[in-house]
PDB file of C-alpha atoms in Angstrom:
ATOM      1  CA  UNK A   1     -29.923  37.932 -11.446  1.00  0.00           C
ATOM      2  CA  UNK A   2     -26.725  39.032 -13.159  1.00  0.00           C
ATOM      3  CA  UNK A   3     -25.255  40.258  -9.897  1.00  0.00           C
ATOM      4  CA  UNK A   4     -25.816  36.872  -8.310  1.00  0.00           C
ATOM      5  CA  UNK A   5     -23.981  35.126 -11.137  1.00  0.00           C
ATOM      6  CA  UNK A   6     -20.992  37.449 -10.770  1.00  0.00           C
ATOM      7  CA  UNK A   7     -20.958  36.856  -6.989  1.00  0.00           C
ATOM      8  CA  UNK A   8     -21.103  33.073  -7.398  1.00  0.00           C
ATOM      9  CA  UNK A   9     -18.318  33.085  -9.965  1.00  0.00           C
ATOM     10  CA  UNK A  10     -16.072  35.244  -7.785  1.00  0.00           C
ATOM     11  CA  UNK A  11     -16.831  33.490  -4.487  1.00  0.00           C
ATOM     12  CA  UNK A  12     -13.496  32.734  -2.775  1.00  0.00           C
ATOM     13  CA  UNK A  13     -12.390  29.150  -3.191  1.00  0.00           C
ATOM     14  CA  UNK A  14     -12.294  27.217   0.109  1.00  0.00           C
ATOM     15  CA  UNK A  15      -8.773  27.434   1.466  1.00  0.00           C
ATOM     16  CA  UNK A  16      -6.881  24.214   2.334  1.00  0.00           C
ATOM     17  CA  UNK A  17      -5.051  25.998   5.207  1.00  0.00           C
ATOM     18  CA  UNK A  18      -8.311  27.132   6.827  1.00  0.00           C
ATOM     19  CA  UNK A  19      -9.827  23.676   6.389  1.00  0.00           C
ATOM     20  CA  UNK A  20      -6.731  22.137   8.021  1.00  0.00           C
ATOM     21  CA  UNK A  21      -7.012  24.549  10.973  1.00  0.00           C
ATOM     22  CA  UNK A  22     -10.636  23.436  11.483  1.00  0.00           C
ATOM     23  CA  UNK A  23      -9.505  19.810  11.255  1.00  0.00           C
ATOM     24  CA  UNK A  24      -6.842  20.391  13.938  1.00  0.00           C
ATOM     25  CA  UNK A  25      -9.467  21.873  16.288  1.00  0.00           C
ATOM     26  CA  UNK A  26     -11.650  18.775  15.866  1.00  0.00           C
ATOM     27  CA  UNK A  27      -8.582  16.505  16.246  1.00  0.00           C
ATOM     28  CA  UNK A  28      -7.469  18.039  19.540  1.00  0.00           C
ATOM     29  CA  UNK A  29     -11.007  17.888  20.921  1.00  0.00           C
ATOM     30  CA  UNK A  30     -11.156  14.189  19.898  1.00  0.00           C
ATOM     31  CA  UNK A  31     -14.546  14.987  18.360  1.00  0.00           C
ATOM     32  CA  UNK A  32     -14.914  11.898  16.200  1.00  0.00           C
ATOM     33  CA  UNK A  33     -18.202  12.973  14.629  1.00  0.00           C
ATOM     34  CA  UNK A  34     -16.746  16.343  13.650  1.00  0.00           C
ATOM     35  CA  UNK A  35     -13.594  14.683  12.303  1.00  0.00           C
ATOM     36  CA  UNK A  36     -15.663  12.184  10.317  1.00  0.00           C
ATOM     37  CA  UNK A  37     -17.600  15.089   8.818  1.00  0.00           C
ATOM     38  CA  UNK A  38     -14.474  16.142   6.912  1.00  0.00           C
ATOM     39  CA  UNK A  39     -14.407  12.810   5.077  1.00  0.00           C
ATOM     40  CA  UNK A  40     -16.037  12.199   1.726  1.00  0.00           C
ATOM     41  CA  UNK A  41     -19.606  10.981   2.428  1.00  0.00           C
ATOM     42  CA  UNK A  42     -19.094   7.767   0.450  1.00  0.00           C
ATOM     43  CA  UNK A  43     -16.828   6.247   3.134  1.00  0.00           C
ATOM     44  CA  UNK A  44     -17.500   8.523   6.080  1.00  0.00           C
ATOM     45  CA  UNK A  45     -18.946   5.779   8.321  1.00  0.00           C
ATOM     46  CA  UNK A  46     -15.902   3.591   7.680  1.00  0.00           C
ATOM     47  CA  UNK A  47     -13.582   6.500   8.564  1.00  0.00           C
ATOM     48  CA  UNK A  48     -15.569   7.192  11.763  1.00  0.00           C
ATOM     49  CA  UNK A  49     -15.244   3.531  12.753  1.00  0.00           C
ATOM     50  CA  UNK A  50     -11.487   3.581  12.206  1.00  0.00           C
ATOM     51  CA  UNK A  51     -11.133   6.734  14.333  1.00  0.00           C
ATOM     52  CA  UNK A  52     -13.070   5.011  17.132  1.00  0.00           C
ATOM     53  CA  UNK A  53     -10.763   1.978  17.020  1.00  0.00           C
ATOM     54  CA  UNK A  54      -7.705   4.268  17.163  1.00  0.00           C
ATOM     55  CA  UNK A  55      -9.106   6.305  20.070  1.00  0.00           C
ATOM     56  CA  UNK A  56     -10.018   3.179  22.051  1.00  0.00           C
ATOM     57  CA  UNK A  57      -6.763   1.337  21.347  1.00  0.00           C
ATOM     58  CA  UNK A  58      -4.455   4.263  22.101  1.00  0.00           C
ATOM     59  CA  UNK A  59      -6.381   5.753  25.032  1.00  0.00           C
ATOM     60  CA  UNK A  60      -7.173   8.931  23.110  1.00  0.00           C
ATOM     61  CA  UNK A  61     -10.875   9.127  24.032  1.00  0.00           C
ATOM     62  CA  UNK A  62     -10.501  12.404  25.947  1.00  0.00           C
ATOM     63  CA  UNK A  63      -8.181  14.070  23.453  1.00  0.00           C
ATOM     64  CA  UNK A  64      -5.919  13.252  20.541  1.00  0.00           C
ATOM     65  CA  UNK A  65      -2.238  14.233  20.882  1.00  0.00           C
ATOM     66  CA  UNK A  66      -1.452  17.941  20.840  1.00  0.00           C
ATOM     67  CA  UNK A  67      -0.476  18.977  17.318  1.00  0.00           C
ATOM     68  CA  UNK A  68       2.958  20.552  16.974  1.00  0.00           C
ATOM     69  CA  UNK A  69       3.887  21.356  13.393  1.00  0.00           C
ATOM     70  CA  UNK A  70       1.312  21.294  10.634  1.00  0.00           C
ATOM     71  CA  UNK A  71       1.441  21.882   6.896  1.00  0.00           C
ATOM     72  CA  UNK A  72      -1.195  22.124   4.180  1.00  0.00           C
ATOM     73  CA  UNK A  73      -0.843  22.516   0.445  1.00  0.00           C
ATOM     74  CA  UNK A  74      -2.664  22.120  -2.837  1.00  0.00           C
ATOM     75  CA  UNK A  75      -0.929  19.092  -4.351  1.00  0.00           C
ATOM     76  CA  UNK A  76      -2.733  19.150  -7.717  1.00  0.00           C
ATOM     77  CA  UNK A  77      -4.231  22.196  -9.360  1.00  0.00           C
ATOM     78  CA  UNK A  78      -3.779  25.762  -8.140  1.00  0.00           C
ATOM     79  CA  UNK A  79      -5.122  27.599  -5.070  1.00  0.00           C
ATOM     80  CA  UNK A  80      -7.659  29.295  -7.373  1.00  0.00           C
ATOM     81  CA  UNK A  81      -8.616  26.059  -9.137  1.00  0.00           C
ATOM     82  CA  UNK A  82      -7.625  23.202  -6.795  1.00  0.00           C
ATOM     83  CA  UNK A  83      -8.093  19.487  -7.299  1.00  0.00           C
ATOM     84  CA  UNK A  84      -6.159  17.599  -4.587  1.00  0.00           C
ATOM     85  CA  UNK A  85      -4.617  18.673  -1.284  1.00  0.00           C
ATOM     86  CA  UNK A  86      -2.377  17.292   1.446  1.00  0.00           C
ATOM     87  CA  UNK A  87      -2.259  18.111   5.175  1.00  0.00           C
ATOM     88  CA  UNK A  88       0.370  16.795   7.592  1.00  0.00           C
ATOM     89  CA  UNK A  89       0.187  17.035  11.380  1.00  0.00           C
ATOM     90  CA  UNK A  90       3.012  16.097  13.714  1.00  0.00           C
ATOM     91  CA  UNK A  91       2.688  15.342  17.403  1.00  0.00           C
ATOM     92  CA  UNK A  92       4.839  13.831  20.123  1.00  0.00           C
ATOM     93  CA  UNK A  93       5.715  10.311  18.970  1.00  0.00           C
ATOM     94  CA  UNK A  94       3.960  10.371  15.626  1.00  0.00           C
ATOM     95  CA  UNK A  95       2.182  12.081  12.767  1.00  0.00           C
ATOM     96  CA  UNK A  96      -1.004  12.059  10.711  1.00  0.00           C
ATOM     97  CA  UNK A  97      -1.427  12.716   7.015  1.00  0.00           C
ATOM     98  CA  UNK A  98      -4.677  13.578   5.217  1.00  0.00           C
ATOM     99  CA  UNK A  99      -5.322  13.478   1.464  1.00  0.00           C
ATOM    100  CA  UNK A 100      -8.043  15.858   0.310  1.00  0.00           C
ATOM    101  CA  UNK A 101     -10.153  16.301  -2.801  1.00  0.00           C
ATOM    102  CA  UNK A 102     -11.789  19.593  -3.649  1.00  0.00           C
ATOM    103  CA  UNK A 103     -15.544  19.486  -4.340  1.00  0.00           C
ATOM    104  CA  UNK A 104     -16.330  22.514  -6.574  1.00  0.00           C
ATOM    105  CA  UNK A 105     -20.116  22.129  -6.332  1.00  0.00           C
ATOM    106  CA  UNK A 106     -19.973  22.511  -2.546  1.00  0.00           C
ATOM    107  CA  UNK A 107     -16.823  24.662  -2.463  1.00  0.00           C
ATOM    108  CA  UNK A 108     -15.310  22.433   0.188  1.00  0.00           C
ATOM    109  CA  UNK A 109     -12.509  19.924   0.763  1.00  0.00           C
ATOM    110  CA  UNK A 110     -13.203  16.268   1.571  1.00  0.00           C
ATOM    111  CA  UNK A 111     -10.738  13.787   3.060  1.00  0.00           C
ATOM    112  CA  UNK A 112     -10.415  10.702   0.880  1.00  0.00           C
ATOM    113  CA  UNK A 113      -7.219   9.205   2.349  1.00  0.00           C
ATOM    114  CA  UNK A 114      -5.737   9.060   5.844  1.00  0.00           C
ATOM    115  CA  UNK A 115      -2.445   7.718   7.153  1.00  0.00           C
ATOM    116  CA  UNK A 116      -1.347   7.688  10.782  1.00  0.00           C
ATOM    117  CA  UNK A 117       1.935   6.753  12.407  1.00  0.00           C
ATOM    118  CA  UNK A 118       1.439   3.367  14.071  1.00  0.00           C
ATOM    119  CA  UNK A 119       1.717   2.971  17.838  1.00  0.00           C
ATOM    120  CA  UNK A 120       5.159   1.964  19.158  1.00  0.00           C
ATOM    121  CA  UNK A 121       5.977  -1.697  18.552  1.00  0.00           C
ATOM    122  CA  UNK A 122       7.912  -2.284  21.807  1.00  0.00           C
ATOM    123  CA  UNK A 123       4.890  -3.016  24.086  1.00  0.00           C
ATOM    124  CA  UNK A 124       3.496  -5.479  21.535  1.00  0.00           C
ATOM    125  CA  UNK A 125       6.904  -7.138  21.086  1.00  0.00           C
ATOM    126  CA  UNK A 126       7.202  -7.510  24.885  1.00  0.00           C
ATOM    127  CA  UNK A 127       3.723  -9.110  24.957  1.00  0.00           C
ATOM    128  CA  UNK A 128       4.935 -11.522  22.266  1.00  0.00           C
ATOM    129  CA  UNK A 129       7.987 -12.350  24.376  1.00  0.00           C
ATOM    130  CA  UNK A 130       5.914 -12.926  27.543  1.00  0.00           C
ATOM    131  CA  UNK A 131       3.363 -15.082  25.696  1.00  0.00           C
ATOM    132  CA  UNK A 132       6.173 -17.069  24.083  1.00  0.00           C
ATOM    133  CA  UNK A 133       7.392 -17.839  27.613  1.00  0.00           C
ATOM    134  CA  UNK A 134       4.174 -19.790  28.273  1.00  0.00           C
ATOM    135  CA  UNK A 135       5.255 -22.363  25.620  1.00  0.00           C
ATOM    136  CA  UNK A 136       1.627 -22.524  24.408  1.00  0.00           C
ATOM    137  CA  UNK A 137       1.038 -22.636  20.644  1.00  0.00           C
ATOM    138  CA  UNK A 138      -2.614 -21.619  21.116  1.00  0.00           C
ATOM    139  CA  UNK A 139      -1.654 -18.570  23.198  1.00  0.00           C
ATOM    140  CA  UNK A 140       0.389 -17.240  20.270  1.00  0.00           C
ATOM    141  CA  UNK A 141      -2.613 -17.140  17.902  1.00  0.00           C
ATOM    142  CA  UNK A 142      -3.723 -13.510  18.559  1.00  0.00           C
ATOM    143  CA  UNK A 143      -0.397 -12.194  17.245  1.00  0.00           C
ATOM    144  CA  UNK A 144      -1.314 -13.329  13.721  1.00  0.00           C
ATOM    145  CA  UNK A 145      -3.966 -12.394  11.201  1.00  0.00           C
ATOM    146  CA  UNK A 146      -7.124 -14.385  11.773  1.00  0.00           C
ATOM    147  CA  UNK A 147      -6.921 -16.215   8.452  1.00  0.00           C
ATOM    148  CA  UNK A 148      -3.389 -17.483   9.259  1.00  0.00           C
ATOM    149  CA  UNK A 149      -3.768 -18.354  12.940  1.00  0.00           C
ATOM    150  CA  UNK A 150      -4.447 -22.075  12.487  1.00  0.00           C
ATOM    151  CA  UNK A 151      -1.396 -22.404  10.258  1.00  0.00           C
ATOM    152  CA  UNK A 152       0.882 -20.754  12.816  1.00  0.00           C
ATOM    153  CA  UNK A 153      -0.539 -22.697  15.770  1.00  0.00           C
ATOM    154  CA  UNK A 154       0.118 -25.890  13.804  1.00  0.00           C
ATOM    155  CA  UNK A 155       3.692 -24.777  13.104  1.00  0.00           C
ATOM    156  CA  UNK A 156       4.334 -24.030  16.779  1.00  0.00           C
ATOM    157  CA  UNK A 157       2.857 -27.414  17.738  1.00  0.00           C
ATOM    158  CA  UNK A 158       5.247 -29.146  15.352  1.00  0.00           C
ATOM    159  CA  UNK A 159       8.195 -27.148  16.724  1.00  0.00           C
ATOM    160  CA  UNK A 160       7.151 -27.993  20.297  1.00  0.00           C
ATOM    161  CA  UNK A 161       7.364 -31.728  19.493  1.00  0.00           C
ATOM    162  CA  UNK A 162      10.976 -31.393  18.379  1.00  0.00           C
ATOM    163  CA  UNK A 163      13.617 -32.520  20.863  1.00  0.00           C
ATOM    164  CA  UNK A 164      15.101 -29.113  21.691  1.00  0.00           C
ATOM    165  CA  UNK A 165      11.650 -27.608  22.401  1.00  0.00           C
ATOM    166  CA  UNK A 166      10.025 -30.570  24.139  1.00  0.00           C
ATOM    167  CA  UNK A 167      10.896 -29.446  27.676  1.00  0.00           C
ATOM    168  CA  UNK A 168      10.044 -25.779  27.039  1.00  0.00           C
ATOM    169  CA  UNK A 169      10.573 -23.192  24.341  1.00  0.00           C
ATOM    170  CA  UNK A 170      13.915 -21.336  24.329  1.00  0.00           C
ATOM    171  CA  UNK A 171      13.810 -18.051  26.251  1.00  0.00           C
ATOM    172  CA  UNK A 172      13.738 -14.809  24.280  1.00  0.00           C
ATOM    173  CA  UNK A 173      15.964 -11.867  25.197  1.00  0.00           C
ATOM    174  CA  UNK A 174      14.609  -8.309  24.973  1.00  0.00           C
ATOM    175  CA  UNK A 175      13.567  -7.374  21.428  1.00  0.00           C
ATOM    176  CA  UNK A 176      15.793  -5.301  19.169  1.00  0.00           C
ATOM    177  CA  UNK A 177      13.564  -3.254  16.844  1.00  0.00           C
ATOM    178  CA  UNK A 178      14.928  -1.916  13.565  1.00  0.00           C
ATOM    179  CA  UNK A 179      13.691   1.180  11.724  1.00  0.00           C
ATOM    180  CA  UNK A 180      11.055   2.376  14.187  1.00  0.00           C
ATOM    181  CA  UNK A 181      12.461   5.872  14.695  1.00  0.00           C
ATOM    182  CA  UNK A 182      12.297   6.592  10.975  1.00  0.00           C
ATOM    183  CA  UNK A 183       8.756   5.250  10.740  1.00  0.00           C
ATOM    184  CA  UNK A 184       7.478   7.426  13.592  1.00  0.00           C
ATOM    185  CA  UNK A 185       9.502  10.520  12.701  1.00  0.00           C
ATOM    186  CA  UNK A 186       7.702  12.062   9.744  1.00  0.00           C
ATOM    187  CA  UNK A 187       5.158  11.453   7.011  1.00  0.00           C
ATOM    188  CA  UNK A 188       5.782  12.196   3.368  1.00  0.00           C
ATOM    189  CA  UNK A 189       6.909   8.783   2.140  1.00  0.00           C
ATOM    190  CA  UNK A 190       4.588   5.995   0.973  1.00  0.00           C
ATOM    191  CA  UNK A 191       5.192   3.721   3.971  1.00  0.00           C
ATOM    192  CA  UNK A 192       1.836   1.933   3.965  1.00  0.00           C
ATOM    193  CA  UNK A 193       1.591  -0.813   4.932  1.00  0.00           C
ATOM    194  CA  UNK A 194       3.750  -0.023   7.969  1.00  0.00           C
ATOM    195  CA  UNK A 195       6.280  -2.787   8.577  1.00  0.00           C
ATOM    196  CA  UNK A 196       9.049  -3.365  11.112  1.00  0.00           C
ATOM    197  CA  UNK A 197      11.443  -6.166  12.009  1.00  0.00           C
ATOM    198  CA  UNK A 198      12.472  -7.129  15.529  1.00  0.00           C
ATOM    199  CA  UNK A 199      15.059  -9.672  16.576  1.00  0.00           C
ATOM    200  CA  UNK A 200      15.131 -11.762  19.761  1.00  0.00           C
ATOM    201  CA  UNK A 201      18.284 -13.576  20.868  1.00  0.00           C
ATOM    202  CA  UNK A 202      17.442 -17.155  21.959  1.00  0.00           C
ATOM    203  CA  UNK A 203      18.705 -18.710  25.182  1.00  0.00           C
ATOM    204  CA  UNK A 204      20.020 -21.736  23.303  1.00  0.00           C
ATOM    205  CA  UNK A 205      21.867 -19.632  20.761  1.00  0.00           C
ATOM    206  CA  UNK A 206      20.830 -18.035  17.504  1.00  0.00           C
ATOM    207  CA  UNK A 207      18.131 -15.471  16.862  1.00  0.00           C
ATOM    208  CA  UNK A 208      14.426 -15.335  16.191  1.00  0.00           C
ATOM    209  CA  UNK A 209      13.617 -12.700  13.551  1.00  0.00           C
ATOM    210  CA  UNK A 210       9.983 -11.531  13.656  1.00  0.00           C
ATOM    211  CA  UNK A 211       8.503  -9.432  10.843  1.00  0.00           C
ATOM    212  CA  UNK A 212       5.578  -7.234  11.901  1.00  0.00           C
ATOM    213  CA  UNK A 213       2.958  -5.311   9.957  1.00  0.00           C
ATOM    214  CA  UNK A 214       0.553  -2.731  11.333  1.00  0.00           C
ATOM    215  CA  UNK A 215      -3.112  -3.594  10.736  1.00  0.00           C
ATOM    216  CA  UNK A 216      -5.335  -0.524  10.211  1.00  0.00           C
ATOM    217  CA  UNK A 217      -8.571  -2.329  11.023  1.00  0.00           C
ATOM    218  CA  UNK A 218      -7.495  -3.275  14.564  1.00  0.00           C
ATOM    219  CA  UNK A 219      -4.717  -0.653  15.032  1.00  0.00           C
ATOM    220  CA  UNK A 220      -2.568  -3.602  16.172  1.00  0.00           C
ATOM    221  CA  UNK A 221       0.852  -4.846  15.182  1.00  0.00           C
ATOM    222  CA  UNK A 222       0.502  -8.386  13.777  1.00  0.00           C
ATOM    223  CA  UNK A 223       3.212 -10.882  12.892  1.00  0.00           C
ATOM    224  CA  UNK A 224       3.654 -11.408   9.174  1.00  0.00           C
ATOM    225  CA  UNK A 225       6.531 -13.863   9.331  1.00  0.00           C
ATOM    226  CA  UNK A 226       9.123 -15.508  11.575  1.00  0.00           C
ATOM    227  CA  UNK A 227      12.611 -16.670  10.694  1.00  0.00           C
ATOM    228  CA  UNK A 228      13.670 -19.454  13.053  1.00  0.00           C
ATOM    229  CA  UNK A 229      17.415 -20.070  13.601  1.00  0.00           C
TER     230      UNK A 229
END
């Protein structure tokens, strides 16, 4: 009996680096069930659902992006007596960051927080520009959060009745996106919720400034605000 107690007390503490290596293997195989298994059981199903949305939206079903650099550290506590941990993965065009909590009773690490670089904004901004060209207030609705769509459609309808918009909305030039390189470059700063601004020059003069926010639930960029000239 005594020997067992000594063994249990001296059992090596689960290592955050080894756990991160296992996570990377599951990531690169795009094994969503295995990835979800790293999450704390309390919100594991929610995490699995979010991974599925990301895989479907980004075309990652057959494999997540190849991991380049990775880092893992105990962020609170010590390696012998850990509490919280942090893993960062970088890949071409983005990064992922995982917050971990150590579970002493199971001698394992559980993910409790996850942040991922958003997809590039440019394709979404070009969709916005093309849809704008249809001069249809209703067609613009999907670019906004569901609870605000009616409000924005109403605003566009009012704008469309104004003299300068009556014969067609002004054309938008190609979007100029500010701050995207920094957002996609590296984790390590509290950037949630992810936000970017893009500016469109208008054919009649002036600029349309569109403020975007990335929505985790849909993995889409949605418009949070527009400054009209």
